[in-house]
PDB file of N, CA and C in Angstrom:
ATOM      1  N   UNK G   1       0.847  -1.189   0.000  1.00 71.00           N
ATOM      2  CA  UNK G   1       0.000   0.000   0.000  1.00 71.00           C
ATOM      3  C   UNK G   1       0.883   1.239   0.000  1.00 71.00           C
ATOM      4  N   UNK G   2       0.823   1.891  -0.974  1.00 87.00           N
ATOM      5  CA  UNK G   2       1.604   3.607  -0.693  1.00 87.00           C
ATOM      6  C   UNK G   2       0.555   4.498  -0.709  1.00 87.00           C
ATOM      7  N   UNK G   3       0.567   5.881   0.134  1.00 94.00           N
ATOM      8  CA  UNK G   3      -0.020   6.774   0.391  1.00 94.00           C
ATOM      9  C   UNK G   3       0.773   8.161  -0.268  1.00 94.00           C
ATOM     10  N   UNK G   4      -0.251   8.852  -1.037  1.00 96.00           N
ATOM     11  CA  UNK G   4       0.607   9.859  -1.343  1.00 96.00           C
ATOM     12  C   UNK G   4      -0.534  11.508  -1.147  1.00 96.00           C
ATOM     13  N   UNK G   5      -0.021  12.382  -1.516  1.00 96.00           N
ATOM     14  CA  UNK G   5      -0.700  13.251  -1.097  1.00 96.00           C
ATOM     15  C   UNK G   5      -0.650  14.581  -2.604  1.00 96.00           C
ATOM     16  N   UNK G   6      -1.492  14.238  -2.858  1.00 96.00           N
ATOM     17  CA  UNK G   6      -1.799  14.901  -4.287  1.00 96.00           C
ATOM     18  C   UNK G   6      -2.396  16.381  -4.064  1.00 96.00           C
ATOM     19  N   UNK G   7      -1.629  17.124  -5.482  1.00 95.00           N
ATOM     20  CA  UNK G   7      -2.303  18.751  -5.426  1.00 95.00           C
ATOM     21  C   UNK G   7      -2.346  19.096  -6.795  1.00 95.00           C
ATOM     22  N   UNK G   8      -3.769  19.566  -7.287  1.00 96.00           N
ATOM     23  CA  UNK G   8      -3.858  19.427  -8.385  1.00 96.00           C
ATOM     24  C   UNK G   8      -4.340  21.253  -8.704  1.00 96.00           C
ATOM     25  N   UNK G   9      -3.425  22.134  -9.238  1.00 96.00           N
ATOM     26  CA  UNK G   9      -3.814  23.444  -9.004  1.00 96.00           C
ATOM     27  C   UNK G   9      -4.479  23.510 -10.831  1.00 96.00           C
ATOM     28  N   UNK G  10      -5.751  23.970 -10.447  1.00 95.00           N
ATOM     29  CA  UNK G  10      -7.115  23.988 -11.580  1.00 95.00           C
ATOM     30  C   UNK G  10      -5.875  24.961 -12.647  1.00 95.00           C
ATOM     31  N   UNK G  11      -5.978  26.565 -12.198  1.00 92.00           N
ATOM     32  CA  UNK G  11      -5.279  27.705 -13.163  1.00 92.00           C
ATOM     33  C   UNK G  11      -3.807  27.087 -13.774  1.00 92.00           C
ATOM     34  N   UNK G  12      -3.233  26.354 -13.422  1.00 94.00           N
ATOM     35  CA  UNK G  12      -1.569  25.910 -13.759  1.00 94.00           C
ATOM     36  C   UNK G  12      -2.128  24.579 -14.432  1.00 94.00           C
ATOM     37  N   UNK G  13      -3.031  23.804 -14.061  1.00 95.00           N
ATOM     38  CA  UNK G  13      -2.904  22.551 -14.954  1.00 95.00           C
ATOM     39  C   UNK G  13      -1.915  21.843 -14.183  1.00 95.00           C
ATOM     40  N   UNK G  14      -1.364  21.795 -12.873  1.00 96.00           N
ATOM     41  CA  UNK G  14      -0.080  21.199 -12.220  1.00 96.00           C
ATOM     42  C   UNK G  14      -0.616  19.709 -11.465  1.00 96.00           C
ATOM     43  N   UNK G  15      -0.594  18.798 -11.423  1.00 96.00           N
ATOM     44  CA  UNK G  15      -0.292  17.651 -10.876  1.00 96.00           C
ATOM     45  C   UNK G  15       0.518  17.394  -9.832  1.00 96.00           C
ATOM     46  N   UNK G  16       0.881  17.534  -8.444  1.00 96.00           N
ATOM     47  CA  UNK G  16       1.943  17.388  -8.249  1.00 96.00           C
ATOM     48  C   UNK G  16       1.850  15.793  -6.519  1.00 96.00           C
ATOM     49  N   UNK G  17       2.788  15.079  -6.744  1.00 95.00           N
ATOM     50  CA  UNK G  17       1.978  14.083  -5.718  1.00 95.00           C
ATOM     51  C   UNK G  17       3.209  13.480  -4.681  1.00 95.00           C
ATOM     52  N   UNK G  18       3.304  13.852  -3.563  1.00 95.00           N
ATOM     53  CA  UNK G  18       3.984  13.418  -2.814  1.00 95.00           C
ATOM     54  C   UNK G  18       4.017  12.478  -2.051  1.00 95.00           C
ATOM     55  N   UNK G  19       5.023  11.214  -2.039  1.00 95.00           N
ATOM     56  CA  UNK G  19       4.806  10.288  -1.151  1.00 95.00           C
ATOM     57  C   UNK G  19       4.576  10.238   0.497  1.00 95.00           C
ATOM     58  N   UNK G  20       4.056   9.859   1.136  1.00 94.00           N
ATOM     59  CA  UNK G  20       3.843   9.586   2.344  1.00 94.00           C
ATOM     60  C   UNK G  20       3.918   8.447   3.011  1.00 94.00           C
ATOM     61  N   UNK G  21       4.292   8.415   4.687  1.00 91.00           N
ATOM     62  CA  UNK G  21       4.584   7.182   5.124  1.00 91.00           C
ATOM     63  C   UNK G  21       2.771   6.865   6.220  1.00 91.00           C
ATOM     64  N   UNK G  22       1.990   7.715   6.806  1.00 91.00           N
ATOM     65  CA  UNK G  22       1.172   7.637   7.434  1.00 91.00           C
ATOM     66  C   UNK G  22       0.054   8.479   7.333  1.00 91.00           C
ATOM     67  N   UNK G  23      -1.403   8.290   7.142  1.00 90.00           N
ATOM     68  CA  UNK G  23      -2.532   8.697   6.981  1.00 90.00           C
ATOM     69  C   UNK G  23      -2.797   9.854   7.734  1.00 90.00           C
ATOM     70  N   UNK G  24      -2.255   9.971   8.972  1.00 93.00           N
ATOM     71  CA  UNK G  24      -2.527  10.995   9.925  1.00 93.00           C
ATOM     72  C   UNK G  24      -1.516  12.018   9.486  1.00 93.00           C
ATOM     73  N   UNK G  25      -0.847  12.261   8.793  1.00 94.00           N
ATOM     74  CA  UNK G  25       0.579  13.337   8.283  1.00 94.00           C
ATOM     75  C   UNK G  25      -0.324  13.478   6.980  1.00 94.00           C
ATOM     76  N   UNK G  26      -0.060  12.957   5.975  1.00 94.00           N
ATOM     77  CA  UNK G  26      -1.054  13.139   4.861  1.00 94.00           C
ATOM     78  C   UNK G  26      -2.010  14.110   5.316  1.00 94.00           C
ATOM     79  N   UNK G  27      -3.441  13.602   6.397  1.00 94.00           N
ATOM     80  CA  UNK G  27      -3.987  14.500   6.268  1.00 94.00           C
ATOM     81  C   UNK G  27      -4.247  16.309   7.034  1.00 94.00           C
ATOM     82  N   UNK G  28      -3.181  15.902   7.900  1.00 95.00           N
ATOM     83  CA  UNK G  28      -2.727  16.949   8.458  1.00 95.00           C
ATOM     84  C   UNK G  28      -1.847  18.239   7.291  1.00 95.00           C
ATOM     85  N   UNK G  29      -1.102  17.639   6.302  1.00 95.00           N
ATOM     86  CA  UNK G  29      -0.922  18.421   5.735  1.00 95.00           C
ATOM     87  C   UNK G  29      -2.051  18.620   4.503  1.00 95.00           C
ATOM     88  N   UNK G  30      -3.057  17.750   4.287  1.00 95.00           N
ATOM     89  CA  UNK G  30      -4.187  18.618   3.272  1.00 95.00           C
ATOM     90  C   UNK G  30      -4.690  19.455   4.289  1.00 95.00           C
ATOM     91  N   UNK G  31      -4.852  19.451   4.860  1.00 95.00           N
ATOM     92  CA  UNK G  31      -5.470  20.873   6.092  1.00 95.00           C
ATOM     93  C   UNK G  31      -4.411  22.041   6.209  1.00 95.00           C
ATOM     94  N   UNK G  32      -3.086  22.266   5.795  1.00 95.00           N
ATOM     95  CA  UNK G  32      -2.684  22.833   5.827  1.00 95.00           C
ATOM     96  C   UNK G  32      -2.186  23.624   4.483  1.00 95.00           C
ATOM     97  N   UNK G  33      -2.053  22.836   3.776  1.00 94.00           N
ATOM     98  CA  UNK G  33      -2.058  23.166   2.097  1.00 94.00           C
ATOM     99  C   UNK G  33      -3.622  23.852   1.522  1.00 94.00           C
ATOM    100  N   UNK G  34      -4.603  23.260   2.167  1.00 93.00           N
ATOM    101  CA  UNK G  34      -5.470  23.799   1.774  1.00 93.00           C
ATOM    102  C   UNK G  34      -6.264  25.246   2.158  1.00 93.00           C
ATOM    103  N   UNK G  35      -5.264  25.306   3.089  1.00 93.00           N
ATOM    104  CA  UNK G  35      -5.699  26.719   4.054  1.00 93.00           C
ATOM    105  C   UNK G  35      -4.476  27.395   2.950  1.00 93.00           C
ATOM    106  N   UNK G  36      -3.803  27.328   2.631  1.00 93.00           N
ATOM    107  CA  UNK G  36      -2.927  28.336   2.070  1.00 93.00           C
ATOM    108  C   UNK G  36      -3.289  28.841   0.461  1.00 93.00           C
ATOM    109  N   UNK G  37      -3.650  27.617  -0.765  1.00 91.00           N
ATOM    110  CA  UNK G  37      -4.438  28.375  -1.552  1.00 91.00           C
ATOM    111  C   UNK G  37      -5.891  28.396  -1.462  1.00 91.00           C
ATOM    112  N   UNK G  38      -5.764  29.253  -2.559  1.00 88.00           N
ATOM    113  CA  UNK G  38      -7.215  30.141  -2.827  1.00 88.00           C
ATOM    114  C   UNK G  38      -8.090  29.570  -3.530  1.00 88.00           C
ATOM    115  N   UNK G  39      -9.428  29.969  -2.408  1.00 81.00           N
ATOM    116  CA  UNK G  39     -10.757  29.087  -2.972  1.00 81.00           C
ATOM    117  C   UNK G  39     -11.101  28.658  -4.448  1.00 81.00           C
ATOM    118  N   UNK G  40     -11.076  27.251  -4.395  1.00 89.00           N
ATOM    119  CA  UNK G  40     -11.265  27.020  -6.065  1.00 89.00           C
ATOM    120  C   UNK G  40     -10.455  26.794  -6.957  1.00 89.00           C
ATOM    121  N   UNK G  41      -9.239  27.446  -6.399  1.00 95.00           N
ATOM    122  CA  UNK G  41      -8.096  27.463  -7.231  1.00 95.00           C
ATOM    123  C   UNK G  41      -7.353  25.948  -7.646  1.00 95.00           C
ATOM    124  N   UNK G  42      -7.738  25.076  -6.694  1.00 95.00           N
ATOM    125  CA  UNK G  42      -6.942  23.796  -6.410  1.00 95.00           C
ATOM    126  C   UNK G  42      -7.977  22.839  -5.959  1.00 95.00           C
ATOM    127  N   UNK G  43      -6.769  21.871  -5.568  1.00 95.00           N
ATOM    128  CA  UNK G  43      -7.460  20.284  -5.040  1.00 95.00           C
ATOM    129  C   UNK G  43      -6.487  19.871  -4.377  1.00 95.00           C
ATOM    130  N   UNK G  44      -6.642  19.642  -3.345  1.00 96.00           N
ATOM    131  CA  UNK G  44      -5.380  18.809  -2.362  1.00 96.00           C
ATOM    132  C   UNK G  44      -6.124  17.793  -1.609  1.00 96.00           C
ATOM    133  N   UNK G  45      -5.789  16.487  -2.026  1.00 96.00           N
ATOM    134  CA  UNK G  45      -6.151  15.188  -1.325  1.00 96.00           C
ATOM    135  C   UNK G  45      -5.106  14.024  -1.229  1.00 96.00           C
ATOM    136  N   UNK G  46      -5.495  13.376  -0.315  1.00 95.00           N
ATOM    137  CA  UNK G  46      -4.746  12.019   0.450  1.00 95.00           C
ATOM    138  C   UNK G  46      -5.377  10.485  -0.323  1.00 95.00           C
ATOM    139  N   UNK G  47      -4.394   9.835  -1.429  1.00 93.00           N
ATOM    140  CA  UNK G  47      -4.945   9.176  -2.500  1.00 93.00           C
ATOM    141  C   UNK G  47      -4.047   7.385  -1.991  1.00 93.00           C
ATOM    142  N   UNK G  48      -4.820   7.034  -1.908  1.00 91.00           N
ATOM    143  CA  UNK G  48      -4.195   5.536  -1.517  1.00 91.00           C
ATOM    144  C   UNK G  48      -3.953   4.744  -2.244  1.00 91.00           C
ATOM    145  N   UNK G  49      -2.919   3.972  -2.646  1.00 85.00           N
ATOM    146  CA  UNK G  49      -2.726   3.332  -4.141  1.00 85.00           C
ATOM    147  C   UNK G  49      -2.491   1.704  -3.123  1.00 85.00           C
ATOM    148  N   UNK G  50      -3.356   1.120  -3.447  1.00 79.00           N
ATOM    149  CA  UNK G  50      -3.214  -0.453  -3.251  1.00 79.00           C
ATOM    150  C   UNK G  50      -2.573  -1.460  -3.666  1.00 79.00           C
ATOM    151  N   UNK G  51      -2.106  -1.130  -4.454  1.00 73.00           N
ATOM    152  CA  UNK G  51      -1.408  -1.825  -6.035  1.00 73.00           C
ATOM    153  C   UNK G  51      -1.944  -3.345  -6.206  1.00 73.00           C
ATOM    154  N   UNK G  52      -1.924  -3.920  -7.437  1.00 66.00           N
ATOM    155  CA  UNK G  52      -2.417  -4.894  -8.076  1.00 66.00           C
ATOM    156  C   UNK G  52      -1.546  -6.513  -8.016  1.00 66.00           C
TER     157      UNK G  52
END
């Protein structure tokens, strides 16, 4: 299982996805990323990849 923590800014078209080791850090930092940009502007979420 890897956890990563994705930010997808709408105006830039940017993708950007950082690995993570624990669910509780992940979402502590979408609460904090998301307080910093501007309404609408983005997407910041905690994406769990299970693998196959």
């Amino acid at each position: 299982m890897h956890l990563f923590l994705i930010i997808i800014m709408f105006d830039t078209g940017t993708v950007t996805s950082l690995p993570f080791e624990n669910s509780a850090s992940c979402i502590e930092s979408v609460q904090t990323i998301s307080k910093n940009i501007p309404a609408k502007s983005g997407y910041v979420t905690c994406l769990v990849d299970q693998g196959k």
